[in-house]
Amino acid sequence: MHKVKVYITLRESVLDPQGAAVQQSLHSLTYNEVSDVRVGKYIELTIEDTDRDLDQLVKEMCEKLLANTVIEAYRYDVEEVITQ
Amino acid sequence: MKFAVIVFPGSNCDVDMYHAIKDALGEEVEYVWHSTDNLDQYDGILLPGGFSYGDYLRSGAIARFSNVMVEVVKAAQAGKPVLGVCNGFQILLEAGLLPGAMRRNEGLKFICRNVGLKVENNQSMFTSGYELQESITIPVAHGEGNYYCDDETLAVLKRDNRILFTYDGDNPNGSLERIAGITNEQGNVLGMMPHPERAVDSLLGSKDGLKIFQSIVKNWRESHVITA
């Protein structure tokens, strides 16, 4: 079994209004060191052992449903989960 | 002409849409549940606003995979008029029937008020009842109506006159090039953020939206009804 952690953010070229609002708020709290904020989504998938290629599978899911690749970029980490 | 108002779990402008067609326009209309797998009996397809599937993940992302969307794609390919308003527009984008994507409103606020629109193309089956560059008033109500597409797509939209409406005056949500409504390449699928179904009677503050529905019917009659 695998645990897949998917991170989705707006693409660099796309203005992130939520990130801008959070940055502004951090600045008003005097954290002026913060030069950029991007707000994204974090999705955890638990995937049973399968004959299919895991990377292929996760990419498919990301591009079909989890991310809108017109405006969003995604990356993911795969963790091995040992069940007893 | 017989219209279908597609109802998704979370649609909340379906009743307004039904009312606009039945009472203001005087045409036949039925609610159609999202699990339906046949739209053959309908001449026009309407995707109303709301929050399909709670807008979980992204607006329209989950609705785009409902059964009925296979049929909506078929209807679009067959040349039937398909109109998506607000969440309906977002679903059409997610389904790939229209290009681009929606971002959160630039000002981050949910906007609910009348806006001015400019009719940029009156040669379509949705806008033939308007004057070119006519200024109209139609309400918006959305949190994610900030339209985005890449430069190549924008160039194509402009070249082929597929931008039917732009925001006139202020740009409420920060949309690229003030875009408020676009069509597909064939011109029979329109997605727009403003709600024409809420502007069909002066009692509602404006009836500028009614001409969209009247244009659809007029164009449909011209190609479907044989007059003696």
XYZ file of C-alpha atoms in Angstrom:
312
model
C 0.000 0.000 0.000
C 1.177 3.498 -0.762
C 0.402 6.889 0.603
C 0.651 9.570 -2.063
C 0.819 13.213 -1.050
C -0.263 15.532 -3.848
C 0.521 19.251 -3.738
C -1.356 21.559 -6.092
C -0.527 25.240 -6.583
C -1.398 27.814 -9.179
C 1.211 27.924 -11.927
C 3.946 30.519 -11.462
C 2.592 32.559 -14.367
C -0.881 32.781 -12.813
C -1.633 35.503 -10.291
C -2.642 34.016 -6.933
C -5.103 36.418 -5.263
C -5.333 34.266 -2.099
C -1.563 34.196 -1.766
C -1.425 37.972 -2.255
C -4.036 38.502 0.489
C -2.156 36.236 2.906
C 1.113 38.012 2.113
C -0.509 41.367 2.789
C -1.797 40.089 6.094
C 1.656 38.772 7.072
C 3.116 42.171 6.214
C 0.568 43.932 8.367
C 1.715 41.645 11.204
C 5.201 43.081 10.435
C 6.587 39.896 8.841
C 8.029 42.002 6.081
C 10.622 39.347 5.231
C 7.949 37.406 3.361
C 8.426 38.221 -0.297
C 5.933 35.809 -1.848
C 3.034 33.592 -0.751
C 1.361 30.920 -2.831
C -1.716 29.167 -1.473
C -2.381 25.665 -2.724
C -4.091 22.379 -1.974
C -2.793 19.256 -0.303
C -4.456 15.943 -1.090
C -3.584 12.569 0.452
C -4.299 9.409 -1.457
C -4.017 5.926 -0.018
C -3.526 3.532 -2.882
C -3.780 -0.252 -2.644
C -1.084 -2.384 -4.251
C -1.704 -2.550 -7.953
C -0.154 -4.007 -11.097
C -0.412 -0.629 -12.760
C 2.475 1.813 -12.775
C 1.962 4.006 -9.727
C 3.497 7.137 -11.239
C 1.388 6.762 -14.326
C -1.708 6.259 -12.204
C -1.117 9.316 -10.016
C -0.297 11.524 -13.025
C -3.522 10.416 -14.673
C -5.555 11.265 -11.578
C -3.868 14.644 -11.247
C -4.383 15.652 -14.845
C -7.896 14.306 -15.149
C -9.407 15.550 -11.902
C -7.191 16.741 -9.073
C -5.496 19.656 -10.854
C -6.673 21.938 -13.627
C -3.498 22.120 -15.653
C -4.644 25.268 -17.450
C -3.838 27.207 -14.279
C -2.426 24.717 -11.783
C 0.819 22.815 -11.324
C 1.111 19.647 -9.249
C 3.789 17.537 -7.653
C 3.584 14.494 -5.417
C 5.542 12.310 -3.034
C 5.049 8.581 -2.733
C 5.477 6.850 0.615
C 5.538 3.117 1.150
C 3.053 2.107 3.823
C 3.566 -1.307 5.382
C 0.425 -2.886 6.728
C 0.463 -5.826 9.087
C -38.565 24.775 -28.513
C -37.912 22.462 -25.558
C -35.224 23.289 -23.031
C -33.524 21.145 -20.381
C -32.314 22.744 -17.163
C -29.652 20.362 -15.865
C -29.806 20.008 -12.098
C -26.647 18.974 -10.247
C -26.472 18.372 -6.496
C -25.841 21.944 -5.351
C -27.391 23.813 -8.294
C -29.318 26.777 -6.901
C -30.183 28.905 -9.936
C -32.107 26.088 -11.606
C -35.452 27.510 -10.484
C -34.566 30.982 -11.826
C -33.574 29.423 -15.140
C -36.798 27.399 -15.307
C -38.829 30.514 -14.518
C -37.032 32.539 -17.205
C -37.841 29.959 -19.880
C -41.358 29.051 -18.814
C -42.763 32.390 -17.664
C -40.687 35.113 -19.304
C -39.883 33.373 -22.574
C -42.978 31.156 -22.785
C -41.217 28.037 -24.053
C -41.243 24.427 -22.876
C -38.754 23.512 -20.163
C -38.011 20.587 -17.854
C -35.633 19.977 -14.976
C -33.215 17.176 -15.829
C -31.278 15.404 -13.056
C -27.520 15.040 -13.521
C -27.645 11.241 -13.669
C -29.748 11.305 -16.848
C -28.146 9.565 -19.795
C -30.289 10.863 -22.622
C -30.978 14.443 -23.734
C -32.256 13.602 -27.236
C -35.701 15.083 -26.639
C -34.356 18.556 -25.800
C -33.528 21.302 -28.287
C -31.554 23.499 -25.927
C -29.444 22.669 -22.864
C -29.084 25.026 -19.904
C -26.498 24.569 -17.147
C -27.553 26.780 -14.254
C -25.507 28.494 -11.576
C -24.940 27.293 -8.047
C -22.367 25.171 -6.294
C -22.394 21.773 -7.980
C -20.978 19.145 -5.611
C -20.284 21.939 -3.131
C -17.574 23.318 -5.443
C -15.287 20.793 -3.737
C -11.834 20.523 -5.309
C -12.602 23.305 -7.842
C -15.788 24.861 -9.192
C -17.258 22.469 -11.737
C -14.465 19.873 -11.424
C -16.647 17.074 -10.089
C -19.856 17.941 -11.982
C -17.878 17.663 -15.187
C -17.777 13.881 -14.693
C -21.509 13.356 -14.094
C -23.393 11.079 -16.472
C -25.293 13.899 -18.062
C -22.111 15.625 -19.217
C -21.498 12.868 -21.778
C -24.880 13.836 -23.222
C -24.133 17.556 -22.984
C -20.971 16.982 -25.042
C -23.050 15.038 -27.595
C -25.630 17.822 -27.744
C -22.874 20.386 -28.221
C -21.348 18.340 -31.025
C -24.761 18.017 -32.645
C -24.964 21.805 -32.784
C -27.676 22.275 -30.165
C -27.485 25.508 -28.194
C -25.808 24.926 -24.817
C -25.772 27.785 -22.318
C -23.797 27.590 -19.070
C -24.278 30.401 -16.574
C -21.904 30.980 -13.639
C -21.293 27.505 -12.185
C -22.588 26.202 -15.518
C -19.818 28.172 -17.248
C -17.264 26.734 -14.817
C -18.509 23.203 -15.617
C -18.208 23.862 -19.377
C -14.604 25.012 -18.834
C -13.750 21.958 -16.743
C -15.374 19.717 -19.361
C -13.216 21.247 -22.062
C -16.244 22.423 -24.064
C -14.863 25.941 -23.633
C -11.202 26.938 -23.255
C -9.585 28.508 -20.188
C -10.164 28.312 -16.438
C -11.590 30.304 -13.545
C -9.573 31.826 -10.744
C -10.845 33.413 -7.549
C -12.055 36.966 -7.960
C -9.131 39.358 -7.906
C -10.559 41.237 -4.902
C -11.276 37.895 -3.165
C -14.817 38.988 -2.368
C -17.943 37.193 -3.433
C -19.640 39.740 -5.706
C -23.418 39.950 -5.963
C -24.684 42.990 -7.851
C -25.705 44.336 -11.226
C -22.869 44.890 -13.691
C -22.683 46.563 -17.062
C -21.882 44.361 -20.030
C -20.985 45.219 -23.578
C -22.184 43.059 -26.457
C -19.000 42.421 -28.446
C -20.535 40.177 -31.094
C -24.185 40.206 -32.161
C -23.747 37.658 -34.950
C -24.174 34.623 -32.678
C -27.241 32.478 -31.982
C -27.207 33.883 -28.428
C -26.806 37.589 -29.129
C -28.478 38.303 -32.465
C -31.223 40.237 -30.648
C -28.774 42.856 -29.385
C -27.099 45.773 -31.092
C -23.348 45.528 -31.552
C -21.606 47.269 -28.618
C -24.956 47.569 -26.850
C -24.602 48.244 -23.117
C -26.748 45.975 -20.988
C -27.236 45.396 -17.264
C -27.190 41.858 -15.849
C -26.403 40.700 -12.296
C -23.345 38.687 -11.293
C -23.083 36.514 -8.186
C -19.803 34.637 -7.875
C -16.571 34.172 -5.978
C -14.622 32.558 -8.804
C -15.325 34.408 -12.012
C -11.855 35.650 -12.825
C -11.482 34.213 -16.324
C -8.038 33.130 -17.469
C -6.585 31.574 -20.606
C -3.145 31.563 -22.197
C -2.066 34.072 -24.850
C -2.592 31.724 -27.802
C -6.136 30.888 -26.689
C -6.926 34.562 -26.168
C -5.666 35.365 -29.662
C -7.943 32.667 -31.122
C -10.947 33.873 -29.111
C -10.402 37.383 -30.426
C -9.668 36.362 -33.995
C -12.818 34.240 -34.246
C -15.059 36.746 -32.446
C -15.798 34.271 -29.695
C -15.895 36.837 -26.897
C -19.614 37.718 -26.827
C -19.686 39.832 -23.653
C -17.143 41.934 -21.810
C -17.591 43.865 -18.566
C -18.414 47.474 -19.262
C -17.077 49.999 -16.751
C -15.301 48.310 -13.872
C -14.000 44.768 -14.152
C -15.678 43.139 -11.129
C -13.525 40.018 -10.840
C -10.282 40.811 -12.665
C -11.067 38.671 -15.733
C -8.532 38.649 -18.509
C -9.460 41.317 -21.082
C -12.684 41.926 -19.086
C -14.134 38.706 -20.518
C -17.644 37.918 -19.254
C -18.820 35.352 -21.827
C -17.271 33.223 -24.594
C -18.407 30.629 -27.106
C -16.884 27.471 -28.508
C -15.479 27.309 -32.022
C -18.815 26.291 -33.570
C -20.604 29.112 -31.738
C -23.325 26.937 -30.175
C -21.895 26.700 -26.647
C -21.930 29.875 -24.562
C -20.464 30.227 -21.087
C -21.022 33.438 -19.139
C -20.581 34.496 -15.523
C -23.448 37.053 -15.360
C -26.960 35.651 -14.826
C -29.297 36.503 -17.725
C -32.033 34.364 -16.123
C -32.153 36.868 -13.263
C -32.710 39.749 -15.679
C -35.877 38.789 -17.527
C -38.382 41.242 -16.068
C -38.254 44.940 -15.170
C -39.537 43.937 -11.732
C -36.162 42.260 -11.192
C -34.330 45.484 -12.020
C -33.475 44.589 -15.609
C -34.832 42.532 -18.469
C -31.686 42.814 -20.544
C -31.008 39.082 -20.180
C -34.214 38.006 -21.898
C -32.829 38.749 -25.368
C -30.304 35.929 -24.988
C -33.115 33.401 -24.629
C -35.186 35.097 -27.333
C -32.206 35.001 -29.692
C -31.756 31.257 -29.065
C -35.411 30.584 -29.875
C -35.445 32.832 -32.935
C -32.331 31.188 -34.383
C -33.634 27.728 -33.595
C -36.995 28.455 -35.284
C -35.285 29.782 -38.375
C -33.432 26.505 -38.845
C -36.081 24.072 -37.593
C -39.540 25.329 -38.430
C -40.728 25.157 -42.001
C -43.123 27.949 -42.727
C -45.678 27.686 -45.500
